[in-house]
Coordinates of C-alpha atoms and ligand atoms in Angstrom, one line a residue:
A1 CA 21.7 13.6 53.7
M2 CA 20.5 15.5 56.7
F3 CA 21.6 14.8 60.3
S4 CA 19.9 16.3 63.3
H5 CA 21.9 17.4 66.3
V6 CA 21.1 16.5 69.9
L7 CA 24.0 17.8 72.0
S8 CA 27.5 19.2 71.6
P9 CA 30.5 16.9 72.3
L10 CA 34.3 17.5 72.5
I11 CA 37.2 15.4 71.2
K12 CA 40.9 15.8 70.6
Q13 CA 42.3 16.8 67.2
K14 CA 44.8 14.5 65.4
T15 CA 46.8 15.4 62.3
S16 CA 48.2 13.6 59.2
E17 CA 49.8 14.4 55.8
G18 CA 47.9 13.5 52.6
H19 CA 46.2 14.7 49.5
C20 CA 44.8 17.9 50.9
S21 CA 47.4 20.2 49.4
K22 CA 46.7 18.8 45.9
V23 CA 43.0 19.5 46.4
A24 CA 43.6 23.1 47.6
A25 CA 46.1 23.7 44.7
H26 CA 43.5 22.3 42.2
Y27 CA 40.6 24.5 43.4
N28 CA 42.9 27.5 43.8
E29 CA 43.9 27.2 40.1
L30 CA 40.3 26.9 38.8
Q31 CA 39.3 30.1 37.0
E32 CA 36.1 31.9 37.8
C33 CA 34.8 32.2 34.3
G34 CA 31.5 33.9 34.8
L35 CA 27.9 33.0 34.0
A36 CA 28.2 33.5 30.2
A37 CA 31.1 31.0 29.8
R38 CA 29.6 28.6 32.3
S39 CA 26.4 28.4 30.2
Q40 CA 28.6 27.4 27.2
S41 CA 30.0 24.5 29.1
R42 CA 28.9 20.9 28.2
I43 CA 28.2 20.3 31.9
F44 CA 25.9 23.3 32.2
F45 CA 22.9 21.1 32.9
L46 CA 24.7 19.0 35.4
R47 CA 25.8 22.2 37.3
N48 CA 22.2 23.4 37.2
F49 CA 20.9 20.1 38.5
N50 CA 23.4 20.1 41.4
N51 CA 22.5 23.7 42.2
W52 CA 18.8 22.9 42.2
I53 CA 19.3 19.9 44.5
K54 CA 21.3 22.2 46.9
S55 CA 18.6 24.9 46.7
V56 CA 15.9 22.5 47.6
L57 CA 17.9 20.8 50.4
I58 CA 18.9 24.2 51.9
G59 CA 15.4 25.7 51.4
E60 CA 13.7 22.8 53.2
C61 CA 16.2 22.8 56.1
L62 CA 15.9 26.5 56.7
E63 CA 12.1 26.2 56.5
K64 CA 12.2 23.6 59.4
M65 CA 14.7 25.8 61.3
R66 CA 12.6 29.0 61.0
K67 CA 9.7 27.3 62.9
N68 CA 11.8 27.5 66.0
R69 CA 14.3 30.3 65.5
R70 CA 14.4 33.8 64.0
D71 CA 18.2 34.4 63.8
I72 CA 19.6 31.5 61.9
G73 CA 23.4 30.9 61.9
V74 CA 25.0 28.8 59.2
L75 CA 28.4 27.2 58.7
D76 CA 29.3 26.5 55.1
L77 CA 32.0 23.8 55.2
G78 CA 33.9 23.8 51.9
C79 CA 32.1 26.9 50.6
G80 CA 34.2 27.0 47.4
K81 CA 33.8 30.3 45.5
G82 CA 30.5 31.0 47.2
G83 CA 28.1 29.3 44.9
D84 CA 25.5 29.1 47.7
L85 CA 25.7 32.7 49.0
L86 CA 22.5 33.7 47.2
K87 CA 20.7 30.6 48.6
W88 CA 21.5 31.7 52.1
K89 CA 20.2 35.2 51.3
K90 CA 17.0 33.8 49.9
G91 CA 16.7 31.6 53.1
G92 CA 16.8 34.8 55.2
I93 CA 19.6 33.7 57.5
S94 CA 21.4 36.1 59.9
K95 CA 24.9 34.9 60.1
L96 CA 27.2 32.8 57.7
V97 CA 30.7 31.5 58.3
C98 CA 32.3 30.3 55.1
V99 CA 35.3 27.9 55.3
D100 CA 37.4 26.3 52.6
I101 CA 40.9 24.9 52.2
A102 CA 41.5 26.8 49.0
K103 CA 42.6 30.4 49.8
V104 CA 41.8 31.8 46.4
S105 CA 38.3 30.4 46.5
V106 CA 37.7 31.9 50.0
Q107 CA 38.9 35.3 48.6
Q108 CA 36.5 35.0 45.7
C109 CA 33.7 34.0 48.0
S110 CA 34.4 37.0 50.2
Q111 CA 34.5 39.3 47.2
R112 CA 31.2 37.9 45.9
Y113 CA 29.7 38.5 49.3
G114 CA 31.0 42.1 49.2
D115 CA 29.5 42.6 45.7
M116 CA 26.1 41.3 47.0
K117 CA 26.3 43.6 49.9
S118 CA 27.0 46.7 47.8
R119 CA 24.3 45.8 45.3
G120 CA 21.9 45.0 48.2
H121 CA 18.3 46.4 48.4
S122 CA 17.4 48.1 51.6
N123 CA 14.3 46.0 52.1
E124 CA 16.4 42.8 52.0
P125 CA 19.1 43.0 54.7
L126 CA 22.1 40.7 54.0
Y127 CA 23.4 38.4 56.6
A128 CA 26.7 39.0 58.4
A129 CA 29.5 36.9 57.1
E130 CA 33.0 35.6 58.1
F131 CA 35.5 33.9 55.9
I132 CA 38.1 31.4 57.0
T133 CA 40.8 29.5 55.1
A134 CA 41.4 26.1 56.8
D135 CA 41.8 22.4 56.1
C136 CA 38.7 21.2 57.8
T137 CA 40.0 17.7 58.0
K138 CA 43.0 18.7 60.1
E139 CA 42.3 22.0 61.8
V140 CA 39.8 22.6 64.6
L141 CA 37.6 25.5 63.5
T142 CA 36.5 26.4 67.1
E143 CA 40.0 28.0 67.5
K144 CA 39.5 30.1 64.3
Y145 CA 36.2 31.8 64.7
K146 CA 36.2 35.5 65.5
D147 CA 33.7 34.8 68.2
P148 CA 34.9 31.9 70.2
E149 CA 31.3 31.3 71.4
N150 CA 30.0 30.9 67.8
T151 CA 27.2 28.4 67.4
F152 CA 25.2 27.4 64.4
D153 CA 21.8 26.1 63.5
V154 CA 22.9 24.5 60.2
C155 CA 26.1 23.2 58.9
S156 CA 26.1 22.7 55.1
C157 CA 28.8 20.6 53.4
Q158 CA 28.0 20.4 49.7
F159 CA 30.1 18.0 47.6
V160 CA 33.0 18.2 50.1
Y161 CA 32.8 15.5 52.7
H162 CA 34.3 12.8 50.5
Y163 CA 37.7 14.6 50.5
S164 CA 37.9 13.8 54.2
F165 CA 37.6 10.0 54.0
E166 CA 41.3 9.6 53.4
T167 CA 41.9 8.6 57.0
Q168 CA 39.7 8.0 60.0
E169 CA 41.2 11.0 61.8
Q170 CA 40.5 13.3 58.9
A171 CA 36.9 12.2 58.5
D172 CA 36.4 12.5 62.2
T173 CA 37.9 16.0 62.4
M174 CA 35.7 17.2 59.5
L175 CA 32.7 15.7 61.3
R176 CA 33.8 17.4 64.5
N177 CA 34.0 20.8 62.7
A178 CA 30.6 20.2 61.2
C179 CA 28.8 19.3 64.4
E180 CA 30.5 20.5 67.6
R181 CA 29.2 24.0 67.3
L182 CA 25.6 23.0 66.3
R183 CA 22.9 24.0 68.7
P184 CA 20.7 21.2 69.9
G185 CA 18.1 20.7 67.2
G186 CA 20.5 21.9 64.5
Y187 CA 21.1 20.2 61.2
F188 CA 24.1 18.9 59.3
I189 CA 23.1 18.8 55.6
G190 CA 25.2 17.7 52.7
T191 CA 25.7 16.0 49.3
T192 CA 28.4 13.5 48.5
P193 CA 29.1 10.8 45.8
D194 CA 27.3 7.5 46.3
A195 CA 30.0 4.8 47.1
Y196 CA 27.7 1.9 46.0
E197 CA 27.1 3.4 42.6
L198 CA 30.8 4.1 42.1
V199 CA 31.8 0.5 43.0
K200 CA 28.9 -0.9 40.9
R201 CA 30.1 1.0 37.8
L202 CA 33.7 0.0 38.5
E203 CA 32.9 -3.7 38.9
A204 CA 30.9 -3.6 35.6
S205 CA 33.9 -2.1 33.8
E206 CA 36.7 -4.2 32.2
T207 CA 39.4 -1.8 33.4
N208 CA 40.1 0.2 36.6
A209 CA 38.1 3.1 35.2
F210 CA 34.7 4.0 33.9
G211 CA 33.1 7.1 32.5
N212 CA 32.2 8.7 29.1
D213 CA 33.5 11.6 27.1
L214 CA 32.5 14.1 29.8
Y215 CA 33.7 12.4 33.0
S216 CA 36.0 9.6 34.2
V217 CA 36.5 7.9 37.5
T218 CA 39.8 5.9 37.9
F219 CA 40.5 3.6 40.8
K220 CA 43.9 2.2 41.8
K221 CA 42.5 -1.3 41.6
K222 CA 39.3 -3.4 41.7
G223 CA 37.9 -5.6 44.4
D224 CA 39.6 -4.0 47.4
Y225 CA 37.6 -1.2 49.1
P226 CA 39.1 -0.1 52.4
L227 CA 36.8 1.9 54.7
F228 CA 39.2 4.9 54.6
G229 CA 41.6 6.0 52.0
C230 CA 39.8 4.2 49.1
Q231 CA 41.0 6.7 46.5
Y232 CA 39.7 7.4 43.0
D233 CA 40.5 10.2 40.6
F234 CA 37.6 12.1 39.3
N235 CA 37.8 14.1 36.1
L236 CA 34.9 16.2 34.9
E237 CA 35.6 17.9 31.5
G238 CA 38.7 19.4 33.0
V239 CA 36.8 21.0 35.8
V240 CA 37.8 18.6 38.6
N241 CA 40.7 16.2 38.5
V242 CA 41.6 15.5 42.1
P243 CA 41.8 12.6 44.4
E244 CA 38.6 11.7 46.2
F245 CA 37.7 8.9 48.6
L246 CA 34.7 6.6 48.9
V247 CA 32.4 7.4 51.8
Y248 CA 30.8 4.2 53.1
F249 CA 27.6 5.7 54.3
P250 CA 26.7 3.3 57.2
L251 CA 30.1 4.0 58.7
F252 CA 29.6 7.8 58.3
E253 CA 26.3 7.5 60.0
E254 CA 27.9 5.5 62.9
M255 CA 30.7 8.0 63.2
A256 CA 28.2 10.9 63.4
K257 CA 26.7 9.4 66.6
K258 CA 29.8 10.4 68.5
Y259 CA 28.7 14.0 67.9
K260 CA 25.2 13.2 69.1
M261 CA 23.9 13.3 65.5
K262 CA 20.9 11.2 64.3
L263 CA 20.2 10.5 60.6
V264 CA 16.9 12.0 59.7
F265 CA 16.9 12.0 55.9
K266 CA 19.0 10.4 53.2
R267 CA 18.2 10.1 49.5
L268 CA 20.0 9.3 46.2
L269 CA 20.0 12.4 44.1
P270 CA 17.8 10.9 41.3
N271 CA 15.2 9.8 43.8
F272 CA 15.3 13.1 45.6
S273 CA 14.8 15.0 42.4
K274 CA 11.9 12.8 41.3
E275 CA 10.2 13.3 44.7
Q276 CA 10.7 17.1 44.4
S277 CA 9.3 17.2 40.9
Y278 CA 6.2 15.4 42.1
K279 CA 5.9 18.1 44.8
I280 CA 6.2 20.9 42.2
R281 CA 3.5 19.2 40.1
S282 CA 1.1 18.7 42.9
T283 CA 1.5 22.3 44.1
K284 CA 0.8 23.5 40.6
H285 CA -2.4 21.5 40.5
C286 CA -3.6 22.8 43.9
Ligands
SAM1 N1 30.4 23.6 48.4 C1 30.8 24.3 47.2 C2 29.7 24.1 46.2 O1 28.8 23.3 46.4 O2 29.7 24.9 45.2 C3 32.1 23.8 46.6 C4 32.1 22.3 46.2 S1 33.7 21.8 45.4 C5 33.2 20.4 44.5 C6 34.6 21.1 46.7 C7 35.2 22.1 47.7 O3 35.7 21.5 48.8 C8 36.3 22.9 47.1 O4 36.1 24.3 47.2 C9 37.6 22.5 47.9 O5 38.5 23.5 48.1 C10 36.9 22.1 49.3 N2 37.7 21.2 50.1 C11 38.2 20.1 49.8 N3 38.9 19.6 50.8 C12 38.7 20.4 51.8 C13 39.2 20.4 53.2 N4 40.0 19.5 53.6 N5 38.9 21.5 54.0 C14 38.0 22.5 53.5 N6 37.6 22.5 52.2 C15 37.9 21.5 51.4

């Protein structure tokens, strides 16, 4: 989804305890196994597909941004180990701030950036970068930036926002962090699981779970789907096994209005990929 920003707002931070430490511990423990091992994985194509989706979304957003600005600043909310660092380089941005709750991931992300910098070609200058470890559902990032006046053109939140829907306060704080430092005209882009599809598959299942030999999704119970804290456990071939929360998109869209955000684009991943492949084909024929 892509939200466009109109003006910056200001609200008060609230805190609560929850599953965040489990999420951080899980991602901290994940090993960075390198490209060779990753290509052996049974979810290699899924990873590639997700990466491609992100590349297209990021590429299109930066293209729009470049029409008005030369120096593009980006906030990567839940950056993980830095899987998108190269995409930002290709997009020709000037400044990147990477934030994640998992300290080890942030260190690896920073290391990866350092490696890119030392490998860099002189004709392709690399953007400046800053790395922050923070729980974006509980901490206000404004207080953590090196430059307190930091503003961004784009906030990217890829496969992360669903961790915040544990409570309204957490979802709101994450949204605040994503949007309050966006310049007017800036974009909030992201990818998150589709709550409708998850519930549809659950309702079609005879148990509280569904999946196949690669993944499983387990809910506490069927038929009761609170707006916040509707938890399910997601397991993907041992890669992810952490609590996540349903994001009811119409509510998310409504909440974003508080931060002067307007929904400009939303697609289900399969539809988005079909549309993009048509574009590729039609470009080839031109
Ligand atoms: N965005 C990266 C990507 O696309 O490769 C990583 C996606 S990974 C599925 C989810 C990431 O969200 C993890 O790195 C995790 O540590 C981070 N995360 C989860 N909860 C968070 C929170 N409350 N604050 C900041 N990061 C969080």
